[in-house]
């Protein structure tokens, strides 16, 4: 028998984490008389009989996962210099204010581990190491990495000491004091985890991307792979929603002079023909490249290059798909050169799939593009889209589209294909890109969440959500937006987020309307100012600070208790 105290997963609501601490402390105090194993946020069918499980996880819900990233161009750059000595001093101060020290003063709130303000300050300093300039400085300095490892080890020793003392004294302490001590130890665990995993482990992952780079890592190449790594980390966690296929689209917009440097580098490496052979495929499959020169409305010339990697795998384990995508990117000589060229804009859209419409194939794997055959109207621009949910009127829309003489490739059977084609139709009728996107999503029946990026709107990521079956969160970090289908998809990057509310019905321009659209703009300084929001009928949606949410879930919590992958 297993005792399960059933509620929703703590990963969805921050206040449940505090409840988890509350119950954990009390159960740990009482568990010894029962001899029971106590777990938090685990799958019941994977635990021994006689276990007590708080916040059990469920495996019954399958769906898709969307992720992406948009870095800010106009954010003031942070200073390069960073003094690790200040971090080390903060850790020493925290260590000196341990259980035994505070026991003598009995001023636990102000004293224990130097107080919550000191621990929060340490957390913020550690998170600042993720900012581009500081991250690159650490990435390029092995001694700095050794210092970070030393700090993590020092914190681990403090955590172990304080945890042992708490276990020894728990029966003699008030529940309020146990809560205070437990929460501060947990925060130290988050900090140590962040140093080891969010910083050091990600440095290794980025180095793995650069193993075949034609030149030494630069700020440009490290920045590119840092963003790719963040999105793939997100998709890796979202695989629990569905994992029969996965894909990532990386779109760059180059000044023509920079693109010429790229072409020259391809020629020098002897792989220019490989690049041409991969461009403009009939089917957007693994390794496919879209390359499109164009002119902006203000007359500026540009060249867009979008590289897509995909995998479709019916049988496998969690993590296999993302590892495959990582190897494809690392071993692609064309992309290795591309990543060294500074872009004017760059965005990334990714997806992990659970096939509800269409076969499990690379052609059906998202992102999908706006390529069609036949007809008299050529393709306009590069439009890549991802879908969570279903387009219930897919067959009707497809029949209308093909009734005009155009054809969708016979190997593409996913309903997602109609999204970029409908956006393209509206754009070709003279609508601006954002209006073409809005008109298109209004044509789709059923509950859905959609992402799109295109060279027709450089540096922008379009998001739409309507209905109750899906969700899109927008993580707001200091240097970028990171949209995700779940909170645990962005918490490694930031605790701050907005959520599209596709269930909400409001009075719009022509009566009741439902569904929200967010457009994330790279040409901004970030925050709320870089997001244009409206409802599906075009009614403006004014975002303010009250819409900005905070989650206490951290990446450490995901891989300890509870874990979406356990």
Coordinates of C-alpha atoms in Angstrom, one line a residue:
X1 CA 0.0 0.0 0.0
X2 CA 1.2 3.5 -0.7
X3 CA -0.4 6.6 0.9
X4 CA -0.8 9.4 -1.6
X5 CA -1.8 12.9 -0.5
X6 CA -3.1 14.0 -3.9
X7 CA -2.9 17.5 -5.2
X8 CA -1.5 19.2 -8.3
X9 CA 2.2 19.1 -9.0
X10 CA 4.2 21.7 -7.1
X11 CA 6.0 22.7 -10.3
X12 CA 2.8 24.5 -11.5
X13 CA 2.1 26.7 -8.4
X14 CA 4.9 28.4 -6.3
X15 CA 2.9 28.4 -3.1
X16 CA 2.8 24.6 -3.1
X17 CA 6.5 24.5 -2.7
X18 CA 6.1 26.3 0.7
X19 CA 3.4 23.7 1.6
X20 CA 5.9 21.0 0.6
X21 CA 8.4 22.4 3.1
X22 CA 5.7 22.6 5.7
X23 CA 4.7 19.0 5.4
X24 CA 8.3 17.7 4.9
X25 CA 9.4 19.2 8.2
X26 CA 6.5 17.8 10.1
X27 CA 6.6 14.4 8.5
X28 CA 10.3 14.1 9.1
X29 CA 9.7 14.7 12.8
X30 CA 7.0 12.1 12.9
X31 CA 8.3 9.4 10.5
X32 CA 10.5 7.5 12.9
X33 CA 7.5 5.9 14.8
X34 CA 6.0 4.6 11.5
X35 CA 9.2 3.5 9.8
X36 CA 7.8 4.8 6.5
X37 CA 9.7 6.2 3.5
X38 CA 8.5 9.7 2.7
X39 CA 8.7 11.1 -0.8
X40 CA 7.7 14.4 -2.4
X41 CA 6.6 14.9 -6.0
X42 CA 7.3 11.3 -7.1
X43 CA 5.5 8.8 -9.3
X44 CA 3.6 6.4 -7.0
X45 CA 4.1 3.3 -9.2
X46 CA 7.9 3.7 -8.9
X47 CA 8.1 3.7 -5.1
X48 CA 8.3 0.8 -2.6
X49 CA 5.2 -0.4 -0.8
X50 CA 4.5 1.4 2.5
X51 CA 5.7 4.8 1.1
X52 CA 4.0 8.1 1.9
X53 CA 3.9 10.4 -1.1
X54 CA 3.1 14.1 -0.9
X55 CA 2.3 15.8 -4.3
X56 CA 2.4 12.7 -6.4
X57 CA 3.1 13.1 -10.2
X58 CA 0.9 11.8 -12.9
X59 CA 1.9 10.2 -16.2
X60 CA -1.5 10.4 -17.9
X61 CA -1.2 13.7 -19.7
X62 CA 0.6 13.8 -23.0
X63 CA 0.9 16.9 -25.2
X64 CA 3.6 18.9 -27.0
X65 CA 6.1 21.4 -25.7
X66 CA 7.1 24.8 -27.2
X67 CA 10.3 26.7 -26.3
X68 CA 12.2 29.6 -27.8
X69 CA 14.5 32.5 -27.0
X70 CA 14.7 36.2 -28.0
X71 CA 17.7 38.2 -26.7
X72 CA 17.5 41.9 -26.2
X73 CA 19.5 44.2 -28.4
X74 CA 19.1 47.4 -26.5
X75 CA 19.8 46.2 -23.0
X76 CA 22.6 48.2 -21.3
X77 CA 25.7 45.9 -21.2
X78 CA 26.7 44.7 -17.8
X79 CA 30.3 45.3 -16.6
X80 CA 32.9 42.6 -17.6
X81 CA 34.7 42.6 -14.3
X82 CA 33.5 40.3 -11.5
X83 CA 35.2 39.9 -8.1
X84 CA 35.0 36.3 -6.9
X85 CA 36.5 37.4 -3.7
X86 CA 33.3 39.1 -2.7
X87 CA 31.4 35.9 -3.3
X88 CA 33.9 33.9 -1.2
X89 CA 33.6 36.5 1.6
X90 CA 29.8 36.2 1.6
X91 CA 30.0 32.4 1.9
X92 CA 32.4 32.7 4.8
X93 CA 30.0 35.1 6.6
X94 CA 27.2 32.6 6.0
X95 CA 29.2 29.7 7.3
X96 CA 30.2 31.7 10.5
X97 CA 26.5 32.2 11.3
X98 CA 25.5 28.5 11.4
X99 CA 23.3 26.6 13.9
X100 CA 25.8 26.5 16.8
X101 CA 26.6 30.2 16.5
X102 CA 23.0 31.3 16.5
X103 CA 22.1 28.9 19.3
X104 CA 24.1 31.1 21.6
X105 CA 22.4 34.3 20.6
X106 CA 18.8 33.0 20.2
X107 CA 18.3 35.6 17.4
X108 CA 17.6 33.1 14.7
X109 CA 15.8 35.3 12.1
X110 CA 18.6 37.9 12.0
X111 CA 21.5 35.5 12.7
X112 CA 21.0 32.1 11.0
X113 CA 23.1 31.9 7.9
X114 CA 23.6 35.7 8.1
X115 CA 19.8 36.3 7.5
X116 CA 17.6 36.0 4.4
X117 CA 18.9 39.3 2.9
X118 CA 22.5 38.0 2.8
X119 CA 21.4 34.7 1.2
X120 CA 19.3 36.6 -1.4
X121 CA 22.2 38.8 -2.2
X122 CA 24.4 35.8 -2.8
X123 CA 21.7 34.3 -5.0
X124 CA 21.5 37.5 -7.1
X125 CA 25.3 37.7 -7.4
X126 CA 25.5 34.1 -8.6
X127 CA 22.6 34.6 -11.1
X128 CA 24.5 37.6 -12.6
X129 CA 27.2 35.2 -13.8
X130 CA 24.7 34.1 -16.4
X131 CA 24.7 37.5 -18.1
X132 CA 26.5 37.4 -21.5
X133 CA 29.7 39.3 -20.7
X134 CA 30.3 37.7 -17.3
X135 CA 29.5 34.3 -18.6
X136 CA 31.9 34.7 -21.5
X137 CA 34.6 35.9 -19.0
X138 CA 34.0 32.7 -16.9
X139 CA 33.8 30.6 -20.0
X140 CA 37.2 31.9 -21.1
X141 CA 39.0 31.6 -17.8
X142 CA 39.7 28.2 -16.3
X143 CA 40.8 29.7 -13.0
X144 CA 37.4 31.4 -12.7
X145 CA 35.7 28.0 -13.2
X146 CA 37.9 26.5 -10.5
X147 CA 36.9 29.2 -8.2
X148 CA 33.2 28.5 -8.9
X149 CA 33.7 24.8 -8.3
X150 CA 35.4 25.7 -5.0
X151 CA 32.5 27.9 -4.0
X152 CA 30.0 25.1 -4.8
X153 CA 32.0 22.6 -2.7
X154 CA 32.3 25.1 0.2
X155 CA 28.5 25.6 0.1
X156 CA 27.9 21.8 -0.1
X157 CA 30.0 21.4 3.1
X158 CA 28.0 24.1 4.9
X159 CA 24.7 22.5 3.7
X160 CA 25.8 19.1 5.0
X161 CA 26.8 20.4 8.4
X162 CA 23.6 22.4 8.9
X163 CA 21.4 19.5 7.6
X164 CA 23.1 17.1 10.1
X165 CA 22.6 19.5 12.9
X166 CA 18.9 20.1 12.0
X167 CA 18.3 16.3 11.9
X168 CA 19.9 15.9 15.4
X169 CA 17.9 18.8 16.9
X170 CA 14.6 18.7 15.1
X171 CA 12.6 17.1 17.9
X172 CA 13.7 19.9 20.2
X173 CA 12.8 22.8 18.0
X174 CA 9.6 24.6 17.3
X175 CA 7.9 24.0 14.0
X176 CA 8.5 27.7 13.1
X177 CA 12.2 27.4 13.7
X178 CA 12.4 24.2 11.7
X179 CA 10.7 26.0 8.8
X180 CA 13.2 28.9 9.0
X181 CA 16.2 26.7 9.1
X182 CA 14.9 24.4 6.4
X183 CA 14.1 27.2 4.0
X184 CA 17.5 28.8 4.3
X185 CA 19.3 25.5 3.8
X186 CA 17.1 24.9 0.7
X187 CA 18.1 28.3 -0.6
X188 CA 21.8 27.4 -0.2
X189 CA 21.1 24.2 -2.0
X190 CA 19.6 26.3 -4.9
X191 CA 22.7 28.5 -5.0
X192 CA 25.2 25.6 -4.9
X193 CA 23.2 23.8 -7.6
X194 CA 23.1 26.9 -9.8
X195 CA 26.9 27.2 -9.6
X196 CA 27.5 23.6 -10.5
X197 CA 24.8 23.1 -13.1
X198 CA 23.5 26.4 -14.4
X199 CA 27.0 27.7 -14.8
X200 CA 29.7 25.0 -14.9
X201 CA 27.6 22.2 -16.5
X202 CA 26.3 24.6 -19.2
X203 CA 29.9 25.8 -19.9
X204 CA 30.7 22.1 -20.7
X205 CA 27.6 21.8 -22.9
X206 CA 28.6 24.9 -24.8
X207 CA 32.1 23.7 -25.2
X208 CA 30.7 20.4 -26.7
X209 CA 29.0 22.5 -29.3
X210 CA 32.2 24.2 -30.2
X211 CA 34.4 21.1 -30.5
X212 CA 34.5 21.4 -34.3
X213 CA 34.5 25.2 -34.5
X214 CA 36.9 26.5 -37.2
X215 CA 38.2 29.2 -34.9
X216 CA 38.6 29.9 -31.2
X217 CA 35.4 30.7 -29.3
X218 CA 34.4 34.3 -29.6
X219 CA 31.7 36.4 -27.9
X220 CA 29.6 35.9 -31.0
X221 CA 29.9 32.1 -31.2
X222 CA 29.6 31.6 -27.4
X223 CA 26.5 33.8 -27.3
X224 CA 24.9 31.8 -30.2
X225 CA 25.5 28.5 -28.5
X226 CA 24.5 29.8 -25.1
X227 CA 21.1 30.6 -26.4
X228 CA 20.8 27.3 -28.3
X229 CA 21.8 25.5 -25.1
X230 CA 19.2 27.3 -23.0
X231 CA 16.4 26.3 -25.5
X232 CA 17.6 22.7 -25.7
X233 CA 17.7 22.5 -21.9
X234 CA 14.1 23.7 -21.9
X235 CA 13.0 21.2 -24.5
X236 CA 14.9 18.5 -22.5
X237 CA 12.6 19.2 -19.5
X238 CA 9.5 19.6 -21.7
X239 CA 10.0 16.1 -23.1
X240 CA 7.8 14.7 -20.3
X241 CA 4.9 16.3 -22.2
X242 CA 5.6 14.3 -25.4
X243 CA 8.8 13.0 -27.0
X244 CA 8.1 11.1 -30.3
X245 CA 9.9 13.9 -32.2
X246 CA 11.7 17.2 -31.6
X247 CA 13.0 20.1 -33.7
X248 CA 14.7 23.4 -33.5
X249 CA 14.8 26.3 -35.9
X250 CA 17.7 28.9 -35.6
X251 CA 17.1 32.0 -37.6
X252 CA 19.7 34.7 -38.3
X253 CA 19.3 38.0 -40.1
X254 CA 22.6 39.3 -41.6
X255 CA 23.8 42.5 -43.1
X256 CA 24.9 41.6 -46.7
X257 CA 28.5 42.4 -45.9
X258 CA 28.5 39.9 -43.0
X259 CA 26.8 37.3 -45.2
X260 CA 29.6 37.7 -47.8
X261 CA 32.1 36.9 -45.0
X262 CA 30.1 33.7 -44.3
X263 CA 30.2 32.7 -48.0
X264 CA 33.9 33.4 -48.2
X265 CA 34.5 31.2 -45.1
X266 CA 32.4 28.4 -46.7
X267 CA 34.5 28.6 -49.9
X268 CA 37.7 28.6 -47.9
X269 CA 36.5 25.5 -46.0
X270 CA 35.5 23.8 -49.2
X271 CA 31.8 23.3 -48.2
X272 CA 30.0 26.0 -50.2
X273 CA 28.4 23.4 -52.4
X274 CA 27.1 21.6 -49.3
X275 CA 25.5 24.8 -48.1
X276 CA 23.8 25.2 -51.5
X277 CA 22.6 21.6 -51.6
X278 CA 20.9 22.0 -48.3
X279 CA 19.1 25.3 -49.1
X280 CA 15.4 25.5 -49.9
X281 CA 14.5 21.8 -49.6
X282 CA 11.1 20.6 -50.7
X283 CA 10.7 19.1 -47.3
X284 CA 12.0 20.9 -44.2
X285 CA 13.8 17.9 -42.6
X286 CA 16.9 17.5 -40.5
X287 CA 19.7 19.8 -41.6
X288 CA 17.5 21.8 -43.9
X289 CA 18.5 25.4 -44.6
X290 CA 16.3 28.3 -45.8
X291 CA 18.3 31.3 -47.2
X292 CA 16.4 34.4 -48.3
X293 CA 17.8 37.8 -49.4
X294 CA 15.2 40.6 -49.0
X295 CA 14.7 44.3 -48.5
X296 CA 13.1 45.8 -45.4
X297 CA 10.2 48.3 -45.7
X298 CA 12.8 51.1 -45.1
X299 CA 14.9 50.0 -48.0
X300 CA 17.7 48.1 -46.1
X301 CA 19.0 44.9 -47.6
X302 CA 19.3 41.8 -45.5
X303 CA 19.9 38.1 -45.8
X304 CA 18.1 35.6 -43.7
X305 CA 19.5 32.1 -42.9
X306 CA 17.4 29.6 -41.0
X307 CA 18.9 26.2 -40.1
X308 CA 16.6 23.5 -38.8
X309 CA 17.4 20.2 -37.0
X310 CA 14.9 17.5 -36.4
X311 CA 14.4 14.0 -35.2
X312 CA 11.5 11.6 -35.2
X313 CA 11.9 8.6 -32.9
X314 CA 8.9 6.4 -31.8
X315 CA 10.9 4.3 -29.4
X316 CA 13.5 5.8 -27.0
X317 CA 14.2 7.3 -23.7
X318 CA 13.8 10.8 -22.3
X319 CA 16.7 12.9 -23.3
X320 CA 17.6 10.9 -26.5
X321 CA 16.1 13.5 -28.9
X322 CA 17.8 16.5 -27.4
X323 CA 21.1 14.7 -27.3
X324 CA 20.7 13.9 -31.0
X325 CA 20.0 17.5 -31.8
X326 CA 23.0 18.6 -29.9
X327 CA 25.2 16.2 -31.9
X328 CA 23.8 17.4 -35.2
X329 CA 24.5 21.0 -34.4
X330 CA 28.0 20.3 -33.0
X331 CA 28.9 18.2 -36.1
X332 CA 27.5 20.5 -38.7
X333 CA 30.5 22.3 -40.4
X334 CA 28.2 24.9 -42.1
X335 CA 26.6 25.9 -38.9
X336 CA 29.9 26.1 -37.1
X337 CA 31.0 28.8 -39.5
X338 CA 27.6 30.5 -39.4
X339 CA 27.8 30.8 -35.6
X340 CA 31.0 32.9 -36.0
X341 CA 29.3 35.6 -38.0
X342 CA 27.7 38.5 -36.0
X343 CA 23.9 38.7 -36.9
X344 CA 21.7 41.8 -36.9
X345 CA 19.0 39.6 -35.4
X346 CA 18.6 36.1 -34.2
X347 CA 15.7 34.1 -32.8
X348 CA 15.2 30.4 -31.9
X349 CA 12.0 28.3 -31.9
X350 CA 11.9 24.7 -30.7
X351 CA 9.3 22.0 -30.1
X352 CA 8.9 18.5 -28.7
X353 CA 6.0 16.6 -30.0
X354 CA 3.4 14.1 -29.2
X355 CA 1.8 13.2 -32.5
X356 CA -2.0 13.6 -32.5
X357 CA -2.3 14.5 -36.2
X358 CA 0.1 13.1 -38.8
X359 CA 2.7 10.4 -38.8
X360 CA 5.8 10.4 -36.7
X361 CA 8.3 11.5 -39.3
X362 CA 10.9 14.3 -39.8
X363 CA 8.6 16.0 -42.3
X364 CA 5.8 16.3 -39.7
X365 CA 8.2 17.3 -36.9
X366 CA 7.9 20.9 -35.9
X367 CA 8.9 23.6 -36.8
X368 CA 7.3 23.4 -40.3
X369 CA 7.7 26.0 -43.0
X370 CA 5.6 27.8 -45.7
X371 CA 6.9 25.8 -48.6
X372 CA 4.2 24.5 -51.0
X373 CA 4.2 23.3 -54.6
X374 CA 2.2 24.3 -57.7
X375 CA 0.2 27.5 -58.0
X376 CA 1.2 30.8 -59.4
X377 CA 2.2 32.6 -56.2
X378 CA 5.8 32.0 -55.0
X379 CA 6.7 31.6 -51.4
X380 CA 7.3 34.8 -49.5
X381 CA 10.0 34.9 -46.9
X382 CA 10.8 32.2 -44.3
X383 CA 8.0 31.3 -41.9
X384 CA 8.6 28.6 -39.3
X385 CA 5.9 27.6 -36.9
X386 CA 5.2 25.2 -34.0
X387 CA 1.9 24.0 -32.6
X388 CA 0.6 22.6 -29.3
X389 CA -2.9 21.2 -29.6
X390 CA -5.0 20.5 -32.7
X391 CA -6.4 22.5 -35.6
X392 CA -9.8 20.8 -35.7
X393 CA -10.7 22.2 -39.2
X394 CA -7.4 21.3 -40.7
X395 CA -8.9 19.2 -43.5
X396 CA -11.3 22.0 -44.5
X397 CA -8.5 24.5 -44.6
X398 CA -6.2 22.2 -46.6
X399 CA -9.0 21.6 -49.1
X400 CA -9.5 25.3 -49.5
X401 CA -5.7 25.9 -50.0
X402 CA -5.3 23.1 -52.5
X403 CA -8.4 24.2 -54.3
X404 CA -6.4 27.2 -55.6
X405 CA -3.9 24.9 -57.4
X406 CA -1.3 24.7 -54.7
X407 CA -0.3 21.4 -53.1
X408 CA 1.1 20.3 -49.8
X409 CA 3.8 17.7 -50.1
X410 CA 2.3 14.2 -49.7
X411 CA 4.7 13.3 -46.9
X412 CA 3.4 16.2 -44.7
X413 CA 0.3 15.1 -42.9
X414 CA 0.5 17.3 -39.8
X415 CA -2.2 20.0 -39.2
X416 CA 0.6 22.4 -38.2
X417 CA 1.4 22.9 -41.9
X418 CA -1.6 25.1 -42.4
X419 CA -0.3 27.7 -39.9
X420 CA 2.6 29.1 -42.0
X421 CA 0.6 28.7 -45.2
X422 CA -2.4 30.7 -43.9
X423 CA 0.0 33.4 -42.5
X424 CA 1.6 33.6 -45.9
X425 CA -1.8 33.9 -47.6
X426 CA -2.8 36.9 -45.5
X427 CA 0.7 38.5 -46.0
X428 CA 0.4 38.1 -49.7
X429 CA -2.9 39.9 -49.7
X430 CA -1.2 43.0 -48.3
X431 CA -1.5 42.6 -44.6
X432 CA 1.4 43.4 -42.3
X433 CA 3.1 40.4 -40.7
X434 CA 1.6 40.9 -37.2
X435 CA -1.9 41.3 -38.7
X436 CA -1.4 38.3 -41.0
X437 CA -0.5 36.2 -38.0
X438 CA -3.6 37.5 -36.1
X439 CA -5.9 36.8 -39.0
X440 CA -4.5 33.3 -39.5
X441 CA -4.8 32.1 -35.8
X442 CA -8.5 33.2 -35.9
X443 CA -9.1 30.7 -38.7
X444 CA -8.1 27.8 -36.5
X445 CA -10.7 25.9 -34.6
X446 CA -9.9 24.1 -31.4
X447 CA -7.6 24.8 -28.4
X448 CA -4.1 25.6 -29.4
X449 CA -0.8 27.3 -28.6
X450 CA 1.3 28.5 -31.5
X451 CA 4.8 30.0 -32.0
X452 CA 6.2 31.6 -35.2
X453 CA 9.3 33.4 -36.3
X454 CA 10.0 34.8 -39.7
X455 CA 12.5 37.0 -41.7
X456 CA 9.5 39.2 -42.6
X457 CA 9.7 40.5 -39.0
X458 CA 13.4 40.2 -38.0
X459 CA 14.1 39.5 -34.3
X460 CA 10.5 38.9 -33.3
X461 CA 8.9 35.7 -31.9
X462 CA 5.1 35.5 -32.3
X463 CA 3.0 33.6 -29.7
X464 CA -0.7 32.8 -29.7
X465 CA -2.9 30.8 -27.3
X466 CA -6.6 30.1 -27.2
X467 CA -8.6 27.6 -25.2
X468 CA -7.9 25.5 -22.1
X469 CA -5.8 22.6 -23.3
X470 CA -2.4 24.3 -23.7
X471 CA -0.4 27.0 -22.1
X472 CA 2.4 29.4 -23.0
X473 CA 4.6 31.1 -20.3
X474 CA 7.1 33.8 -21.2
X475 CA 10.1 33.8 -18.9
X476 CA 11.6 37.3 -18.6
X477 CA 15.3 37.1 -17.8
X478 CA 17.8 40.1 -17.6
X479 CA 19.0 39.5 -21.2
X480 CA 16.2 37.6 -23.0
X481 CA 12.7 36.3 -23.2
X482 CA 12.4 32.5 -23.0
X483 CA 8.8 31.3 -23.8
X484 CA 7.9 27.8 -22.7
X485 CA 4.9 25.5 -22.3
X486 CA 5.6 24.9 -18.7
X487 CA 7.2 26.9 -15.8
X488 CA 10.0 24.3 -15.5
X489 CA 11.0 25.1 -19.1
X490 CA 12.4 28.5 -18.1
X491 CA 13.3 28.5 -14.4
X492 CA 16.9 27.8 -15.1
X493 CA 17.0 31.2 -16.7
X494 CA 14.7 33.3 -14.6
X495 CA 11.9 33.1 -11.9
X496 CA 9.9 36.0 -13.5
X497 CA 7.2 35.3 -16.1
X498 CA 4.0 36.3 -17.9
X499 CA 1.4 33.8 -18.9
X500 CA -0.9 34.0 -21.9
X501 CA -4.5 33.6 -20.8
X502 CA -6.2 32.0 -23.7
X503 CA -9.2 31.0 -21.6
X504 CA -10.2 34.5 -20.7
X505 CA -13.1 36.0 -22.5
X506 CA -13.4 39.8 -22.7
X507 CA -15.5 42.4 -24.4
X508 CA -13.6 43.2 -27.6
X509 CA -14.1 45.4 -30.7
X510 CA -17.0 43.4 -32.0
X511 CA -18.4 41.6 -28.9
X512 CA -16.9 38.8 -26.9
X513 CA -13.4 37.7 -27.8
X514 CA -11.1 35.0 -26.6
X515 CA -7.4 34.2 -27.2
X516 CA -4.2 36.2 -26.7
X517 CA -1.3 37.1 -28.9
X518 CA 2.2 38.2 -27.6
X519 CA 4.9 39.5 -29.9
X520 CA 8.4 39.4 -28.3
X521 CA 10.8 42.0 -29.8
X522 CA 14.5 41.6 -29.9
X523 CA 14.9 45.3 -30.8
X524 CA 14.1 46.4 -27.3
X525 CA 15.5 46.6 -23.8
X526 CA 13.3 43.7 -22.6
X527 CA 10.8 43.6 -19.8
X528 CA 7.2 44.5 -20.5
X529 CA 8.3 47.2 -23.0
X530 CA 9.5 44.6 -25.5
X531 CA 6.2 42.8 -25.6
X532 CA 3.2 43.8 -27.8
X533 CA 0.0 42.1 -26.6
X534 CA -3.5 41.9 -27.9
X535 CA -6.5 39.7 -28.1
X536 CA -7.5 37.6 -31.1
X537 CA -9.9 40.3 -32.4
X538 CA -7.1 42.9 -32.3
X539 CA -8.2 44.6 -29.1
X540 CA -5.1 46.0 -27.3
X541 CA -4.0 44.1 -24.2
X542 CA -2.2 46.4 -21.8
X543 CA 0.4 44.6 -19.7
X544 CA 1.5 46.1 -16.4
X545 CA 3.6 45.0 -13.4
X546 CA 0.6 43.2 -11.9
X547 CA 0.8 40.7 -14.8
X548 CA 4.4 39.8 -14.0
X549 CA 4.6 36.7 -11.8
X550 CA 7.3 35.1 -9.7
X551 CA 7.9 31.4 -9.2
X552 CA 9.9 29.9 -6.3
X553 CA 10.6 26.8 -8.3
X554 CA 14.3 26.5 -9.2
X555 CA 16.2 24.2 -11.5
X556 CA 17.6 22.5 -8.4
X557 CA 14.1 21.6 -7.3
X558 CA 13.3 20.0 -10.7
X559 CA 16.1 17.5 -10.4
X560 CA 15.7 16.6 -6.7
X561 CA 12.1 16.6 -5.4
X562 CA 9.9 16.9 -7.2
X563 CA 11.4 16.1 -10.6
X564 CA 9.4 16.1 -13.9
X565 CA 11.8 13.4 -15.2
X566 CA 11.7 10.9 -12.3

